[in-house]
CSV table of C-alpha atoms in Angstrom, one decimal:
chain,number,residue,atom,x,y,z
H,8,MET,CA,20.6,79.8,153.6
H,9,ASN,CA,23.2,78.4,151.7
H,10,ASP,CA,25.3,75.5,152.5
H,11,VAL,CA,28.4,76.8,153.8
H,12,ARG,CA,30.9,74.3,155.0
H,13,ILE,CA,33.4,76.0,157.2
H,14,PRO,CA,36.9,73.8,157.6
H,15,PRO,CA,37.9,72.2,160.5
H,16,PRO,CA,40.6,74.1,162.5
H,17,ALA,CA,44.2,73.4,161.6
H,18,GLN,CA,45.8,70.6,163.6
H,19,ALA,CA,49.2,70.7,164.8
H,20,PRO,CA,51.3,68.0,163.2
H,21,PRO,CA,52.4,64.8,165.0
H,22,ALA,CA,55.7,65.5,166.9
H,23,GLU,CA,57.9,63.4,164.5
H,24,HIS,CA,57.1,65.8,161.8
H,25,GLN,CA,57.5,69.1,163.5
H,26,ALA,CA,60.6,71.7,162.2
H,27,THR,CA,63.3,70.9,164.9
H,28,PRO,CA,66.0,73.5,164.6
H,29,CYS,CA,69.3,72.5,165.3
H,30,MET,CA,72.5,74.8,165.7
H,31,ARG,CA,76.0,73.5,165.0
H,32,VAL,CA,79.4,75.8,165.2
H,33,GLN,CA,82.1,75.7,162.4
H,34,ALA,CA,85.4,77.7,162.0
H,35,VAL,CA,85.4,77.9,158.5
H,36,GLY,CA,88.2,79.8,156.2
H,37,ILE,CA,88.4,80.7,152.6
H,38,ASP,CA,89.4,76.7,151.7
H,39,ASP,CA,86.0,76.1,152.9
H,40,ILE,CA,84.2,78.5,150.4
H,41,ILE,CA,82.5,76.8,147.3
H,42,LEU,CA,81.5,79.3,143.9
H,43,SER,CA,78.4,78.2,142.1
H,44,TYR,CA,77.9,79.6,138.5
H,45,SER,CA,74.7,79.8,137.2
H,46,SER,CA,73.7,80.9,133.4
H,47,GLU,CA,70.9,80.9,131.2
H,48,HIS,CA,70.8,80.7,127.4
H,49,TRP,CA,67.6,81.3,125.5
H,50,LEU,CA,67.3,79.2,122.0
H,51,GLY,CA,65.0,81.8,120.7
H,52,PRO,CA,65.8,82.8,116.8
H,53,TRP,CA,65.3,86.7,117.8
H,54,HIS,CA,66.5,86.5,121.5
H,55,ASP,CA,69.9,88.6,121.7
H,56,ASP,CA,72.2,86.3,123.3
H,57,SER,CA,75.1,88.6,122.7
H,58,VAL,CA,75.1,89.4,126.6
H,59,GLN,CA,75.3,86.4,128.7
H,60,ARG,CA,74.5,86.8,132.4
H,61,TRP,CA,76.4,84.5,134.9
H,62,ASP,CA,74.9,84.7,138.4
H,63,ILE,CA,77.3,83.2,141.1
H,64,GLY,CA,77.2,82.3,144.7
H,65,MET,CA,79.4,82.1,147.8
H,66,HIS,CA,78.9,79.0,150.0
H,67,PHE,CA,80.5,77.4,152.6
H,68,ASN,CA,81.6,74.0,151.9
H,69,ASP,CA,78.7,71.7,153.7
H,70,GLU,CA,79.2,68.4,151.9
H,71,GLY,CA,78.5,70.9,148.7
H,72,PRO,CA,77.1,74.0,148.7
H,73,GLY,CA,75.9,75.5,152.1
H,74,PRO,CA,74.3,78.3,152.8
H,75,CYS,CA,74.9,81.0,150.3
H,76,PHE,CA,76.4,84.5,152.2
H,77,GLY,CA,76.6,86.3,148.9
H,78,THR,CA,76.5,87.0,145.5
H,79,ILE,CA,78.3,88.0,142.0
H,80,GLU,CA,76.5,89.1,139.2
H,81,LEU,CA,78.6,88.8,136.2
H,82,TYR,CA,78.1,89.8,132.1
H,83,VAL,CA,80.1,88.3,129.3
H,84,VAL,CA,80.1,90.5,126.2
H,85,ASP,CA,80.5,88.5,122.7
H,86,HIS,CA,81.0,91.4,120.4
H,87,TRP,CA,80.8,89.1,117.2
H,88,ARG,CA,77.0,88.1,118.0
H,89,SER,CA,75.5,91.8,118.0
H,90,PRO,CA,75.8,94.2,115.6
H,91,ASN,CA,75.8,97.1,118.1
H,92,ILE,CA,76.9,96.1,121.6
H,93,VAL,CA,76.2,99.4,123.2
H,94,GLU,CA,72.4,99.1,122.2
H,95,SER,CA,72.5,95.5,123.1
H,96,LEU,CA,73.7,96.4,127.1
H,97,ASP,CA,71.4,99.4,127.1
H,98,ALA,CA,68.0,96.9,126.7
H,99,LEU,CA,69.5,95.9,129.9
H,100,SER,CA,70.9,98.9,132.2
H,101,VAL,CA,71.7,102.3,132.4
H,102,ASP,CA,74.8,101.1,134.3
H,103,LEU,CA,75.9,98.3,131.6
H,104,CYS,CA,75.2,100.9,128.9
H,105,GLU,CA,77.6,103.6,130.9
H,106,ILE,CA,80.7,100.9,130.9
H,107,GLY,CA,79.4,99.8,127.1
H,108,THR,CA,79.8,103.4,125.8
H,109,ALA,CA,83.6,103.7,128.0
H,110,LEU,CA,84.5,100.4,126.0
H,111,TYR,CA,82.8,100.3,123.0
H,112,ASP,CA,82.2,102.8,120.0
H,113,PRO,CA,79.0,103.7,120.0
H,114,GLU,CA,78.2,104.0,116.3
H,115,GLN,CA,80.5,101.1,115.1
H,116,GLY,CA,79.4,99.2,118.2
H,117,HIS,CA,83.1,97.2,118.4
H,118,LEU,CA,85.9,97.5,121.1
H,119,ARG,CA,87.4,101.2,120.7
H,120,ASN,CA,90.6,101.1,118.6
H,121,GLU,CA,92.9,102.4,121.3
H,122,LEU,CA,91.6,99.3,124.0
H,123,TYR,CA,91.6,96.4,121.1
H,124,GLU,CA,95.4,97.7,120.2
H,125,HIS,CA,96.5,97.3,123.7
H,126,LEU,CA,95.1,94.3,125.3
H,127,ALA,CA,97.2,90.8,125.2
H,128,LEU,CA,94.5,88.5,123.8
H,129,PRO,CA,91.3,90.3,122.2
H,130,GLY,CA,88.1,88.6,123.1
H,131,LYS,CA,84.7,88.8,125.1
H,132,THR,CA,84.4,91.5,127.8
H,133,THR,CA,83.5,90.5,131.3
H,134,ILE,CA,81.7,93.4,133.4
H,135,VAL,CA,81.2,93.1,136.9
H,136,ASP,CA,77.5,94.4,137.7
H,137,ARG,CA,76.7,94.2,141.5
H,138,VAL,CA,78.5,91.8,144.3
H,139,ARG,CA,76.5,91.3,147.3
H,140,MET,CA,78.0,89.9,150.3
H,141,ASP,CA,76.6,89.3,154.0
H,142,ARG,CA,77.7,92.5,156.4
H,143,ARG,CA,79.1,89.8,159.0
H,144,PHE,CA,82.0,88.8,156.1
H,145,ARG,CA,83.1,92.3,155.1
H,146,GLY,CA,85.8,94.7,155.6
H,147,GLN,CA,88.4,92.1,155.1
H,148,GLY,CA,89.0,91.6,151.2
H,149,LEU,CA,86.9,88.2,151.2
H,150,GLY,CA,84.4,90.1,148.0
H,151,ILE,CA,86.5,91.2,146.0
H,152,TYR,CA,88.8,88.0,146.1
H,153,LEU,CA,85.8,86.0,145.1
H,154,THR,CA,85.0,88.3,142.2
H,155,GLY,CA,88.8,87.8,141.1
H,156,LEU,CA,88.4,84.3,141.2
H,157,ALA,CA,85.2,84.1,139.6
H,158,LEU,CA,86.5,86.5,136.4
H,159,ASP,CA,89.6,84.2,136.5
H,160,TYR,CA,87.4,81.0,135.9
H,161,LEU,CA,85.4,82.4,133.3
H,162,SER,CA,88.0,84.8,131.0
H,163,HIS,CA,90.3,81.7,129.6
H,164,GLY,CA,92.7,84.4,129.5
H,165,ALA,CA,91.7,86.6,127.3
H,166,GLY,CA,89.6,90.0,126.5
H,167,VAL,CA,88.8,92.7,128.9
H,168,PHE,CA,87.6,92.5,132.5
H,169,ALA,CA,85.5,95.9,133.0
H,170,LEU,CA,83.6,97.4,136.0
H,171,PHE,CA,81.7,100.7,137.8
H,172,PRO,CA,83.6,100.9,141.3
H,173,GLY,CA,81.0,101.3,143.6
H,174,PRO,CA,80.0,99.4,147.2
H,175,LEU,CA,78.5,96.1,147.8
H,176,GLU,CA,74.9,96.2,147.5
H,177,ASP,CA,73.1,97.5,151.0
H,178,ASP,CA,76.4,99.5,152.1
H,179,ASP,CA,76.1,102.0,154.6
H,180,ALA,CA,77.1,104.8,152.7
H,181,PRO,CA,75.9,103.9,148.6
H,182,VAL,CA,77.1,106.0,145.9
H,183,PRO,CA,74.5,106.8,143.5
H,184,PRO,CA,74.7,105.0,140.3
H,185,PRO,CA,77.0,107.1,137.4
H,186,GLY,CA,73.7,108.5,136.2
H,187,SER,CA,72.7,110.7,139.1
H,188,TRP,CA,76.1,111.8,140.1
H,189,GLU,CA,75.5,115.3,139.3
H,190,LYS,CA,72.7,115.2,142.0
H,191,ALA,CA,75.2,114.5,144.2
H,192,ASP,CA,78.3,116.1,146.0
H,193,GLU,CA,81.0,115.9,143.6
H,194,ALA,CA,83.7,116.5,146.5
H,195,ALA,CA,82.1,113.3,148.3
H,196,LEU,CA,81.7,111.5,145.0
H,197,THR,CA,85.3,111.8,143.9
H,198,THR,CA,86.9,110.6,147.2
H,199,ALA,CA,84.4,107.7,147.0
H,200,ARG,CA,85.5,106.8,143.5
H,201,THR,CA,89.2,107.0,145.3
H,202,ARG,CA,88.5,104.7,148.1
H,203,LEU,CA,86.4,102.1,145.8
H,204,GLY,CA,89.1,102.4,142.5
H,205,LEU,CA,91.8,101.5,145.3
H,206,ALA,CA,90.3,98.7,146.2
H,207,TRP,CA,89.6,97.0,143.4
H,208,SER,CA,93.4,97.8,142.3
H,209,ARG,CA,94.3,94.6,144.2
H,210,LEU,CA,93.2,92.8,141.3
H,211,GLY,CA,94.9,94.8,138.9
H,212,PHE,CA,92.5,96.7,138.1
H,213,LYS,CA,93.1,100.5,136.4
H,214,HIS,CA,91.0,103.6,135.3
H,215,TYR,CA,90.6,103.7,131.7
H,216,ARG,CA,87.9,106.3,130.4
H,217,LYS,CA,84.5,108.2,132.1
H,218,GLY,CA,84.9,106.2,135.5
H,219,THR,CA,85.3,102.6,133.9
H,220,TRP,CA,88.3,100.5,135.6
H,221,ILE,CA,89.7,97.5,133.3
H,222,LEU,CA,91.8,94.7,133.6
H,223,ASP,CA,93.5,92.7,130.8
H,224,PRO,CA,93.1,88.9,132.0
H,225,GLY,CA,95.9,88.1,128.8
H,226,MET,CA,98.7,89.7,131.5
H,227,ARG,CA,99.7,87.6,135.0
H,228,THR,CA,98.6,90.7,136.6
H,229,LEU,CA,95.2,89.0,138.2
H,230,HIS,CA,96.8,85.8,138.4
H,231,ASP,CA,99.9,87.1,140.8
H,232,ALA,CA,97.0,89.4,142.5
H,233,LEU,CA,94.9,86.4,143.7
H,234,ARG,CA,97.7,84.2,145.0
H,235,ARG,CA,98.4,87.1,146.8
H,236,GLU,CA,95.4,87.6,148.0
H,237,GLN,CA,95.3,84.4,148.9
H,238,GLN,CA,98.2,84.2,150.9
H,239,ARG,CA,97.1,87.1,152.8
H,240,LEU,CA,93.5,85.6,153.6
H,241,HIS,CA,94.6,82.4,154.5
H,242,GLY,CA,95.1,83.3,158.1
H,243,HIS,CA,91.4,84.5,158.5
H,244,SER,CA,88.8,82.2,160.1
H,245,TRP,CA,85.5,82.8,161.1
H,246,ASN,CA,83.2,80.7,163.9
H,247,VAL,CA,79.9,80.4,162.3
H,248,THR,CA,76.6,79.4,163.5
H,249,PHE,CA,74.8,76.9,161.0
H,250,SER,CA,70.9,76.9,162.0
H,251,ASP,CA,69.5,73.5,160.7
H,252,VAL,CA,65.7,72.8,160.3
H,253,ALA,CA,65.2,69.0,160.1
H,254,THR,CA,61.3,67.1,159.7
H,255,SER,CA,62.1,63.6,160.2
H,256,GLY,CA,65.4,63.6,160.2
H,257,ALA,CA,65.5,65.7,156.8
H,258,VAL,CA,67.0,69.2,156.9
H,259,VAL,CA,64.9,71.1,154.7
H,260,SER,CA,66.4,74.5,155.2
H,261,ALA,CA,69.8,75.9,156.3
H,262,GLY,CA,70.9,79.8,157.4
H,263,ILE,CA,73.7,81.6,159.0
H,264,GLU,CA,72.8,82.5,162.6
H,265,LYS,CA,75.8,84.1,164.1
H,266,VAL,CA,79.2,84.9,163.0
H,267,THR,CA,82.2,85.8,165.0
H,268,MET,CA,85.9,86.3,163.7
H,269,ALA,CA,88.2,83.5,164.9
H,270,LYS,CA,91.7,85.1,163.5
H,271,SER,CA,92.5,87.8,161.1
H,272,ALA,CA,95.4,89.1,159.4
H,273,PRO,CA,95.3,93.2,159.0
H,274,HIS,CA,93.6,94.7,156.5
H,275,PRO,CA,96.1,96.4,153.6
H,276,LEU,CA,93.9,99.0,152.9
H,277,ARG,CA,92.2,99.5,156.4
H,278,SER,CA,92.6,103.7,156.0
H,279,GLY,CA,91.3,104.0,152.4
H,280,GLY,CA,90.2,100.3,151.1
H,281,ILE,CA,86.6,99.5,150.5
H,282,GLU,CA,84.3,99.1,153.2
H,283,GLY,CA,82.3,95.9,153.4
H,284,SER,CA,84.7,94.3,150.7
């Protein structure tokens, strides 16, 4: 008979070491939001670093970046570091490739001449790929405003911004990605694209070609739009119930348990804007 050792039953930790939830309610507004930026740069000699990914987190100020209630995924394209940007974008995703073929010449690999000639300050291309946000903070245009702030922070006033209008991830009525549009009802998709494009146009985005919308950061368009959005959102506030789990006096995790609107200015595009932005 084999000598099998049976471990003793797990015992509960002493009371002083058990996790204790702590709830606190705090009124927060846009001045209490922190954006955190993260990116990676691989130094391998054969690594294609012409397309750089940025992950931006939306946090409430809690003596620093607190619980995250949304994320923004951007790609910064440096066409001087790749012989063919379209191929570099295609290696990442179909959606990025769709935007790449709209902006860049597939054969030459550089910005299309008519686009390059109309930019105030040609430079890097910044593509908005995905925006995710807690449903409880949607409906006031907050996601679009914070995305605009992130674009302005990374652009240095040069190049071009681009995106393919789409809903925030996990929205109730998602629009299929560009590659599968032929499988859906064309009239419904046209309506959805118009509505979503109208929402992003608040930052100054305009349709360019093939469903891709662009914005020139070298103009004052984004600066003026951000100022208008900041003034509109200044009256917004949320009563947020934070949940802190503490062990022996140290907070080991924090989250958002409940959200209610304290007060809110009317949404400028309630009848036609992006739902959940």
